[in-house]
Amino acid sequence: MNNIAFLLTCHNRRDKTIACLHSLFDIVQDADVYLVDDGSTDGTSKCVADHYPQVHIIQGDGNLYWSRGMYVAWNEAIKNEYEFYIWLNDDVELYPFFLDEFMQCYNQLSQPCVVSGIIEDKTTHETIYGGSDSNGKLLHANGKIQEIFHMNGNVVLVPKIVVEKIGIIDPKLHHDLGDVDYGLMVQEAGMKVFVTTKPIAVGY
């Protein structure tokens, strides 16, 4: 899928990383994936290269963590000017309809925006990620597109038009809060952030 770049960063979670990629490539066989392996010592890079040689693997030194790892992946992908960028945590497994749900939500909104996917627990099916309102209340799927204030970055759709306005994730935050910060940047630029109408993946 040449108009979408999938962005991941990982560290010593080989089995989870492979399971995540497996769920993606089962759905999107021609996915363009940019994966930062931040100094893994468990053979992640070799395993990914053996199973999915088409993945663009970028090596980190073990000090990037999540936000800076995603920055490195995104900075590499942006050179090819994709129409959409999808953040993907390696501790999720995607549902087959995830991409259709993303695009239906985005097209229905008819405005430059970011869409965060609702993630549910693999065992309990309780909502665990997606986004919360201004009071910090986690929003649950209700069949409707809901606006959020604080965004979780587990699986997120960011269109090129948003990147052109505000750029990519800020590497000033080395690990957590980079997703929340980016969502706030979107809103400060006069755009909005929403969650999907239903869960699009399971998480651990």
Backbone as JSON, one array per atom type, in Angstrom:
{
  "sequence": "MNNIAFLLTCHNRRDKTIACLHSLFDIVQDADVYLVDDGSTDGTSKCVADHYPQVHIIQGDGNLYWSRGMYVAWNEAIKNEYEFYIWLNDDVELYPFFLDEFMQCYNQLSQPCVVSGIIEDKTTHETIYGGSDSNGKLLHANGKIQEIFHMNGNVVLVPKIVVEKIGIIDPKLHHDLGDVDYGLMVQEAGMKVFVTTKPIAVGY",
  "N": [[0.87, -1.19, 0.0], [1.13, 1.77, -1.17], [0.56, 4.38, -0.45], [0.5, 4.69, 2.24], [2.42, 4.78, 5.17], [3.65, 2.66, 7.66], [4.56, 2.95, 11.0], [6.85, 1.93, 13.43], [8.44, 1.29, 16.6], [10.79, -0.58, 18.51], [12.0, -2.69, 21.23], [13.66, -5.36, 22.33], [11.39, -7.1, 22.29], [10.83, -9.37, 20.76], [9.02, -11.51, 20.07], [6.49, -10.33, 20.39], [6.75, -8.21, 18.61], [7.01, -9.56, 16.15], [4.53, -10.89, 16.11], [2.8, -8.71, 15.95], [3.57, -7.59, 13.45], [2.9, -9.75, 11.87], [0.11, -9.74, 12.1], [-0.41, -7.36, 10.79], [0.66, -7.74, 8.12], [-0.89, -9.85, 7.29], [-3.21, -8.59, 6.7], [-2.6, -6.31, 5.16], [-0.84, -6.88, 2.61], [1.12, -5.65, 1.08], [2.26, -3.72, 2.69], [4.05, -0.77, 3.6], [6.56, -0.6, 5.78], [8.23, 0.94, 8.45], [10.55, 0.32, 10.73], [12.01, 0.93, 13.78], [14.58, -0.56, 15.42], [15.51, -0.43, 18.51], [18.26, -1.01, 19.6], [17.94, -3.74, 20.28], [18.68, -6.87, 21.85], [17.81, -9.38, 21.53], [17.63, -10.59, 19.11], [15.74, -9.44, 17.45], [15.88, -7.84, 15.04], [17.05, -9.6, 13.14], [15.14, -11.64, 13.1], [12.88, -10.27, 12.17], [13.86, -9.47, 9.65], [14.23, -11.97, 8.48], [11.62, -13.0, 8.34], [10.09, -10.92, 7.26], [11.35, -9.43, 4.91], [10.88, -7.12, 3.5], [10.49, -5.04, 5.22], [11.57, -1.87, 6.33], [14.26, -1.56, 8.23], [15.58, 0.28, 10.85], [18.34, 1.02, 12.74], [18.71, 1.61, 16.22], [20.4, 2.95, 19.15], [19.68, 2.0, 21.57], [18.9, 3.97, 23.28], [16.79, 5.51, 22.45], [14.08, 5.05, 23.03], [10.42, 5.25, 23.2], [9.16, 7.69, 22.03], [11.28, 9.05, 20.72], [12.18, 7.0, 19.14], [9.96, 6.63, 17.45], [10.04, 9.1, 16.23], [12.42, 8.87, 14.73], [11.73, 6.77, 12.96], [9.57, 7.96, 11.61], [10.75, 10.21, 10.53], [12.35, 9.04, 8.63], [10.47, 7.79, 6.96], [9.02, 9.96, 6.0], [10.42, 11.05, 3.96], [9.52, 9.95, 1.65], [7.03, 10.93, 1.19], [4.28, 10.04, 1.88], [0.68, 9.63, 1.77], [-0.67, 9.06, 4.08], [0.19, 8.31, 7.48], [0.65, 5.7, 9.73], [0.82, 5.11, 13.06], [2.07, 2.42, 14.94], [1.99, 0.39, 17.64], [4.05, -2.24, 18.86], [2.91, -4.04, 20.58], [0.35, -4.72, 19.98], [-2.29, -6.44, 18.23], [-3.77, -6.39, 15.15], [-7.16, -5.97, 14.07], [-8.9, -7.43, 11.28], [-10.4, -5.48, 9.91], [-9.29, -3.02, 10.46], [-8.07, -1.0, 8.89], [-10.06, -0.23, 7.08], [-11.9, 0.82, 8.91], [-10.45, 3.01, 9.93], [-10.21, 4.61, 7.57], [-12.87, 5.03, 6.87], [-13.78, 6.5, 9.07], [-12.1, 8.76, 8.88], [-12.74, 9.81, 6.31], [-15.43, 10.35, 6.67], [-15.36, 12.45, 8.44], [-14.37, 14.61, 7.02], [-12.42, 16.68, 7.22], [-9.21, 18.08, 8.04], [-7.6, 16.02, 10.27], [-6.72, 13.88, 13.07], [-6.91, 10.41, 13.7], [-7.37, 8.22, 16.29], [-7.0, 4.86, 17.11], [-9.24, 2.76, 18.88], [-8.27, 0.51, 21.36], [-8.62, -2.74, 22.65], [-8.52, -4.91, 25.53], [-7.01, -8.07, 25.21], [-8.02, -10.29, 26.54], [-10.18, -9.54, 28.29], [-11.6, -7.77, 26.75], [-12.11, -5.19, 27.42], [-11.93, -1.65, 26.97], [-8.73, -0.27, 26.6], [-6.98, 1.59, 25.53], [-6.85, 4.53, 23.44], [-8.15, 7.17, 23.65], [-8.82, 10.06, 25.73], [-11.16, 12.29, 27.38], [-11.25, 15.84, 28.25], [-11.27, 15.69, 30.96], [-9.83, 13.53, 31.58], [-11.08, 11.1, 31.29], [-11.29, 7.93, 30.0], [-12.39, 7.13, 26.78], [-14.92, 5.0, 25.52], [-15.8, 2.69, 22.93], [-18.67, 3.52, 21.05], [-20.01, 3.23, 18.73], [-20.0, 5.58, 17.4], [-18.14, 8.37, 16.06], [-15.93, 9.93, 18.18], [-14.77, 12.94, 19.66], [-11.58, 13.57, 21.09], [-9.38, 14.6, 23.79], [-6.89, 14.04, 25.09], [-4.6, 12.0, 23.54], [-3.91, 8.56, 22.94], [-1.13, 6.76, 21.7], [-1.19, 4.21, 20.4], [-2.28, 2.9, 18.04], [-2.53, 4.86, 15.39], [-3.86, 7.11, 12.99], [-2.45, 9.42, 10.88], [-2.81, 12.0, 8.67], [-1.16, 13.26, 5.71], [-1.67, 15.99, 5.33], [-1.92, 17.0, 7.88], [0.64, 16.62, 8.87], [2.0, 18.37, 7.21], [1.18, 20.75, 8.26], [1.96, 20.79, 11.01], [4.21, 19.26, 11.37], [6.21, 16.41, 12.48], [6.3, 14.02, 15.23], [7.6, 15.3, 18.31], [10.93, 15.07, 19.26], [11.76, 15.88, 21.75], [10.6, 14.75, 23.93], [11.49, 11.83, 25.37], [10.4, 9.27, 25.83], [7.54, 8.43, 27.08], [4.42, 10.26, 26.76], [4.82, 11.5, 24.36], [2.89, 10.91, 22.48], [0.57, 12.07, 23.58], [1.42, 14.72, 23.58], [1.68, 15.2, 20.82], [-0.98, 15.01, 20.0], [-2.03, 17.24, 21.33], [-0.63, 19.25, 20.0], [-1.8, 19.04, 17.49], [-4.38, 19.97, 18.08], [-3.84, 22.55, 18.99], [-3.15, 23.68, 16.62], [-5.52, 24.14, 15.46], [-6.94, 21.96, 14.56], [-8.56, 18.71, 14.94], [-8.8, 15.77, 17.09], [-9.8, 12.43, 17.02], [-11.5, 9.37, 18.07], [-11.87, 5.98, 16.92], [-14.91, 4.31, 15.86], [-15.21, 1.83, 16.88], [-13.39, -0.87, 18.5], [-10.17, -1.48, 17.08], [-8.07, -3.15, 17.36], [-6.37, -5.56, 19.45], [-4.73, -5.37, 22.62], [-1.93, -5.86, 24.87]],
  "CA": [[0.0, 0.0, 0.0], [2.17, 2.77, -1.34], [0.21, 5.72, 0.04], [0.5, 4.66, 3.7], [3.61, 4.26, 5.85], [3.4, 2.16, 9.01], [5.72, 3.34, 11.8], [6.99, 1.21, 14.7], [9.73, 1.23, 17.27], [10.75, -1.74, 19.4], [13.21, -3.01, 21.99], [13.66, -6.64, 23.05], [10.09, -7.75, 22.38], [10.84, -10.03, 19.45], [7.81, -12.28, 19.79], [5.39, -9.39, 20.22], [6.99, -7.46, 17.37], [6.68, -10.45, 15.03], [3.07, -11.11, 16.12], [2.19, -7.47, 15.45], [3.81, -7.52, 12.01], [2.11, -10.81, 11.24], [-1.28, -9.28, 12.01], [-0.45, -6.32, 9.76], [0.88, -8.26, 6.77], [-2.04, -10.68, 6.95], [-4.27, -7.7, 6.23], [-2.04, -5.43, 4.13], [0.31, -7.66, 2.16], [2.15, -4.78, 0.5], [2.46, -2.59, 3.62], [5.36, -0.13, 3.72], [6.79, -0.56, 7.22], [9.48, 1.52, 8.93], [10.71, -0.19, 12.08], [13.25, 1.25, 14.5], [14.98, -1.52, 16.43], [16.33, 0.41, 19.38], [19.3, -1.72, 20.32], [17.51, -5.04, 20.8], [19.7, -7.91, 21.97], [17.11, -10.66, 21.49], [17.53, -11.06, 17.74], [14.55, -8.9, 16.79], [16.15, -7.4, 13.67], [17.25, -10.78, 12.29], [13.87, -12.33, 12.98], [12.05, -9.47, 11.27], [14.44, -9.55, 8.3], [13.98, -13.32, 7.97], [10.19, -13.2, 8.06], [9.53, -9.81, 6.48], [12.51, -8.7, 4.38], [10.46, -5.85, 2.92], [10.44, -4.01, 6.28], [12.72, -0.97, 6.45], [14.74, -1.62, 9.61], [16.51, 1.35, 11.21], [18.94, 0.64, 14.02], [18.93, 2.6, 17.27], [21.48, 2.58, 20.06], [19.11, 1.6, 22.86], [18.56, 5.16, 24.08], [15.75, 6.3, 21.79], [12.8, 4.82, 23.68], [9.29, 5.26, 22.27], [8.93, 8.92, 21.28], [12.38, 9.33, 19.82], [12.18, 5.93, 18.15], [8.93, 6.96, 16.46], [10.55, 10.25, 15.48], [13.4, 8.37, 13.75], [10.99, 6.03, 11.94], [8.76, 8.91, 10.85], [11.67, 11.07, 9.78], [12.79, 8.26, 7.47], [9.33, 7.55, 6.07], [8.51, 11.2, 5.43], [11.2, 11.33, 2.74], [8.79, 9.39, 0.51], [5.81, 11.71, 1.05], [3.06, 9.24, 1.89], [-0.56, 10.36, 2.04], [-1.03, 8.78, 5.47], [1.16, 7.63, 8.34], [-0.02, 4.99, 10.81], [1.64, 4.67, 14.2], [1.67, 1.08, 15.32], [2.75, -0.21, 18.73], [4.28, -3.66, 18.59], [2.2, -4.88, 21.53], [-1.05, -4.88, 19.56], [-2.59, -7.26, 17.06], [-4.81, -5.65, 14.44], [-8.33, -6.65, 13.53], [-8.87, -7.37, 9.81], [-11.1, -4.3, 9.39], [-8.75, -1.8, 11.08], [-7.8, 0.06, 7.91], [-11.35, 0.25, 6.6], [-12.46, 1.66, 9.96], [-9.7, 4.27, 9.92], [-10.51, 5.43, 6.4], [-14.27, 5.44, 6.95], [-13.85, 7.6, 10.04], [-11.42, 9.96, 8.35], [-13.52, 10.36, 5.19], [-16.7, 10.86, 7.19], [-15.11, 13.71, 9.15], [-14.23, 15.64, 5.97], [-11.6, 17.78, 7.72], [-7.88, 17.62, 8.48], [-7.7, 15.56, 11.65], [-6.02, 12.66, 13.42], [-7.83, 9.41, 14.24], [-6.72, 7.25, 17.17], [-7.76, 3.62, 17.18], [-9.56, 2.19, 20.19], [-7.64, -0.78, 21.58], [-9.24, -3.45, 23.76], [-7.74, -5.97, 26.15], [-7.19, -9.32, 24.46], [-8.75, -11.26, 27.34], [-11.44, -9.03, 28.84], [-12.23, -6.92, 25.74], [-12.32, -3.85, 27.95], [-11.12, -0.63, 26.31], [-7.54, 0.08, 27.38], [-6.32, 2.75, 24.92], [-7.56, 5.25, 22.38], [-8.06, 8.58, 24.01], [-9.66, 10.49, 26.84], [-11.68, 13.65, 27.29], [-10.46, 16.84, 28.97], [-11.26, 15.32, 32.38], [-9.02, 12.33, 31.73], [-11.93, 9.91, 31.22], [-11.07, 7.11, 28.81], [-13.62, 6.95, 26.01], [-15.19, 3.65, 25.05], [-16.48, 2.65, 21.64], [-20.13, 3.58, 21.14], [-20.55, 3.21, 17.38], [-19.91, 6.92, 16.84], [-16.83, 9.02, 16.12], [-15.9, 10.83, 19.33], [-13.61, 13.81, 19.77], [-10.81, 13.36, 22.32], [-8.45, 15.67, 24.17], [-5.61, 13.38, 25.25], [-4.53, 10.89, 22.6], [-2.98, 7.45, 23.13], [-0.48, 6.56, 20.41], [-0.99, 2.79, 20.1], [-2.51, 2.77, 16.6], [-3.02, 6.21, 15.08], [-3.81, 7.54, 11.6], [-2.09, 10.83, 10.71], [-2.72, 12.3, 7.25], [-0.09, 14.14, 5.24], [-2.05, 17.39, 5.48], [-1.62, 17.38, 9.26], [2.11, 16.69, 8.96], [2.42, 19.6, 6.52], [0.85, 21.89, 9.12], [2.62, 20.83, 12.32], [5.41, 18.43, 11.41], [6.09, 15.09, 13.07], [6.41, 13.95, 16.68], [8.72, 16.08, 18.83], [11.85, 14.19, 19.99], [12.15, 16.42, 23.06], [10.11, 13.78, 24.91], [12.21, 10.65, 24.94], [9.63, 8.02, 25.87], [6.09, 8.59, 27.13], [3.78, 11.57, 26.56], [5.0, 11.99, 22.99], [1.61, 10.79, 21.8], [-0.3, 13.12, 24.13], [1.95, 16.0, 23.1], [1.34, 15.39, 19.4], [-2.41, 15.3, 19.93], [-2.22, 18.63, 21.74], [-0.12, 20.07, 18.9], [-2.85, 19.03, 16.46], [-5.47, 20.83, 18.52], [-3.34, 23.93, 19.03], [-3.1, 24.16, 15.24], [-6.89, 24.35, 15.0], [-7.51, 20.71, 14.05], [-9.14, 17.88, 16.0], [-8.4, 14.38, 17.24], [-10.97, 11.6, 17.26], [-11.29, 7.93, 18.18], [-12.67, 5.16, 16.02], [-16.25, 3.96, 16.36], [-15.13, 0.49, 17.48], [-12.0, -1.3, 18.66], [-9.53, -1.93, 15.84], [-6.96, -4.04, 17.7], [-6.25, -5.98, 20.84], [-3.43, -5.05, 23.2], [-1.51, -6.69, 26.0]],
  "C": [[0.89, 1.23, 0.0], [1.8, 4.16, -0.87], [0.16, 5.79, 1.56], [1.82, 4.09, 4.2], [3.22, 3.85, 7.26], [4.68, 2.33, 9.83], [5.72, 2.59, 13.13], [8.36, 1.45, 15.29], [9.66, 0.1, 18.29], [12.07, -1.9, 20.14], [12.98, -4.3, 22.76], [12.27, -7.21, 23.3], [9.86, -8.52, 21.08], [9.52, -10.72, 19.13], [6.61, -11.37, 19.57], [5.53, -8.62, 18.92], [6.6, -8.3, 16.15], [5.17, -10.69, 14.96], [2.34, -9.89, 15.58], [2.35, -7.37, 13.94], [3.02, -8.58, 11.27], [0.66, -10.37, 11.07], [-1.42, -8.21, 10.93], [-0.36, -6.91, 8.36], [-0.2, -9.26, 6.35], [-3.15, -9.85, 6.32], [-3.8, -6.86, 5.05], [-0.74, -6.06, 3.63], [1.46, -6.81, 1.64], [2.44, -3.56, 1.39], [3.9, -2.09, 3.58], [5.61, 0.13, 5.21], [8.17, -0.01, 7.52], [9.59, 1.18, 10.4], [12.05, 0.22, 12.66], [13.47, 0.15, 15.54], [15.99, -0.81, 17.33], [17.27, -0.42, 20.25], [18.88, -3.04, 20.91], [18.67, -6.03, 20.82], [19.09, -9.31, 21.89], [16.91, -11.19, 20.07], [16.34, -10.53, 16.97], [14.81, -8.57, 15.33], [16.3, -8.59, 12.72], [15.95, -11.5, 12.05], [12.93, -11.58, 12.02], [12.55, -9.58, 9.83], [14.19, -10.92, 7.68], [12.54, -13.51, 7.54], [9.62, -12.15, 7.11], [10.66, -8.94, 5.93], [12.16, -7.35, 3.77], [10.41, -4.71, 3.94], [11.72, -3.19, 6.26], [13.15, -0.94, 7.92], [15.8, -0.54, 9.83], [17.05, 1.03, 12.6], [19.08, 1.84, 14.96], [19.99, 2.09, 18.23], [20.99, 2.14, 21.44], [18.69, 2.75, 23.75], [17.47, 6.03, 23.45], [14.43, 6.24, 22.55], [11.66, 5.09, 22.7], [9.22, 6.53, 21.41], [10.05, 9.2, 20.27], [12.54, 8.23, 18.77], [11.16, 6.19, 17.06], [9.35, 8.16, 15.62], [11.51, 9.78, 14.39], [12.69, 7.62, 12.62], [10.23, 6.98, 11.02], [9.65, 9.8, 9.98], [12.2, 10.36, 8.54], [11.65, 8.1, 6.46], [8.9, 8.81, 5.33], [9.25, 11.6, 4.15], [10.45, 10.88, 1.49], [7.39, 9.97, 0.35], [4.55, 10.85, 0.87], [1.84, 10.13, 2.15], [-1.01, 10.19, 3.49], [0.12, 8.08, 6.17], [0.37, 6.97, 9.46], [1.0, 4.58, 11.85], [1.14, 3.3, 14.61], [2.57, 0.58, 16.46], [2.91, -1.7, 18.47], [3.63, -4.58, 19.61], [0.71, -4.94, 21.24], [-1.12, -5.85, 18.4], [-3.85, -6.68, 16.42], [-5.97, -6.54, 14.03], [-8.35, -6.47, 12.0], [-9.48, -6.1, 9.21], [-10.47, -2.98, 9.82], [-8.58, -0.68, 10.08], [-9.09, 0.62, 7.34], [-11.99, 1.18, 7.63], [-11.76, 3.01, 10.01], [-10.17, 5.16, 8.77], [-11.97, 5.87, 6.4], [-14.45, 6.6, 7.92], [-13.27, 8.88, 9.46], [-12.25, 10.6, 7.25], [-14.84, 10.94, 5.65], [-16.52, 12.22, 7.85], [-14.9, 14.88, 8.2], [-13.48, 16.88, 6.47], [-10.22, 17.24, 8.08], [-7.93, 17.25, 9.96], [-6.83, 14.32, 11.83], [-7.03, 11.7, 14.04], [-7.03, 8.37, 15.02], [-7.6, 6.02, 17.29], [-8.03, 3.18, 18.6], [-8.98, 0.78, 20.27], [-8.31, -1.45, 22.77], [-8.34, -4.56, 24.26], [-8.05, -7.3, 25.47], [-8.06, -10.31, 25.22], [-10.13, -10.76, 27.75], [-12.26, -8.24, 27.83], [-12.66, -5.57, 26.29], [-11.43, -2.87, 27.2], [-9.93, -0.26, 27.2], [-6.81, 1.3, 26.82], [-7.2, 3.34, 23.83], [-7.43, 6.73, 22.64], [-9.02, 8.92, 25.12], [-10.13, 11.92, 26.63], [-10.83, 14.59, 28.15], [-10.4, 16.58, 30.47], [-10.45, 14.05, 32.63], [-9.82, 11.05, 31.68], [-11.69, 9.19, 29.91], [-12.38, 6.88, 28.09], [-13.71, 5.53, 25.48], [-15.95, 3.72, 23.73], [-18.0, 2.67, 21.84], [-20.79, 3.6, 19.76], [-20.51, 4.56, 16.69], [-18.48, 7.43, 16.92], [-16.87, 10.04, 17.24], [-14.62, 11.66, 19.33], [-12.92, 13.55, 21.11], [-9.87, 14.54, 22.55], [-7.03, 15.12, 24.32], [-5.58, 12.11, 24.41], [-3.52, 9.83, 23.06], [-2.42, 7.05, 21.76], [-0.31, 5.12, 19.98], [-1.18, 2.46, 18.63], [-3.22, 4.05, 16.17], [-2.83, 6.52, 13.61], [-3.55, 9.04, 11.54], [-1.97, 11.12, 9.22], [-1.59, 13.29, 6.92], [-0.42, 15.61, 5.48], [-1.79, 17.88, 6.9], [-0.11, 17.54, 9.44], [2.61, 17.98, 8.31], [2.17, 20.82, 7.39], [1.7, 21.95, 10.39], [3.89, 20.0, 12.41], [5.15, 17.08, 12.06], [6.3, 15.17, 14.58], [7.68, 14.65, 17.17], [9.65, 15.17, 19.64], [12.3, 14.73, 21.35], [11.69, 15.5, 24.19], [10.65, 12.42, 24.51], [11.36, 9.39, 24.94], [8.13, 8.27, 25.89], [5.7, 10.06, 26.94], [4.02, 12.16, 25.18], [3.71, 11.93, 22.2], [0.63, 11.87, 22.27], [0.12, 14.48, 23.59], [1.58, 16.24, 21.65], [-0.15, 15.7, 19.23], [-2.73, 16.73, 20.32], [-1.72, 19.6, 20.67], [-1.15, 20.17, 17.78], [-3.95, 20.02, 16.83], [-5.06, 22.3, 18.58], [-3.28, 24.55, 17.65], [-4.5, 24.32, 14.63], [-7.55, 23.13, 14.39], [-8.01, 19.87, 15.23], [-8.59, 16.46, 15.96], [-9.63, 13.57, 17.64], [-10.55, 10.16, 17.53], [-12.24, 7.21, 17.24], [-14.0, 4.79, 16.68], [-16.27, 2.63, 17.1], [-13.68, 0.12, 17.67], [-11.43, -1.82, 17.34], [-8.36, -2.88, 16.08], [-7.08, -4.49, 19.13], [-4.84, -5.66, 21.33], [-3.18, -5.92, 24.41], [-1.22, -5.8, 27.22]]
}
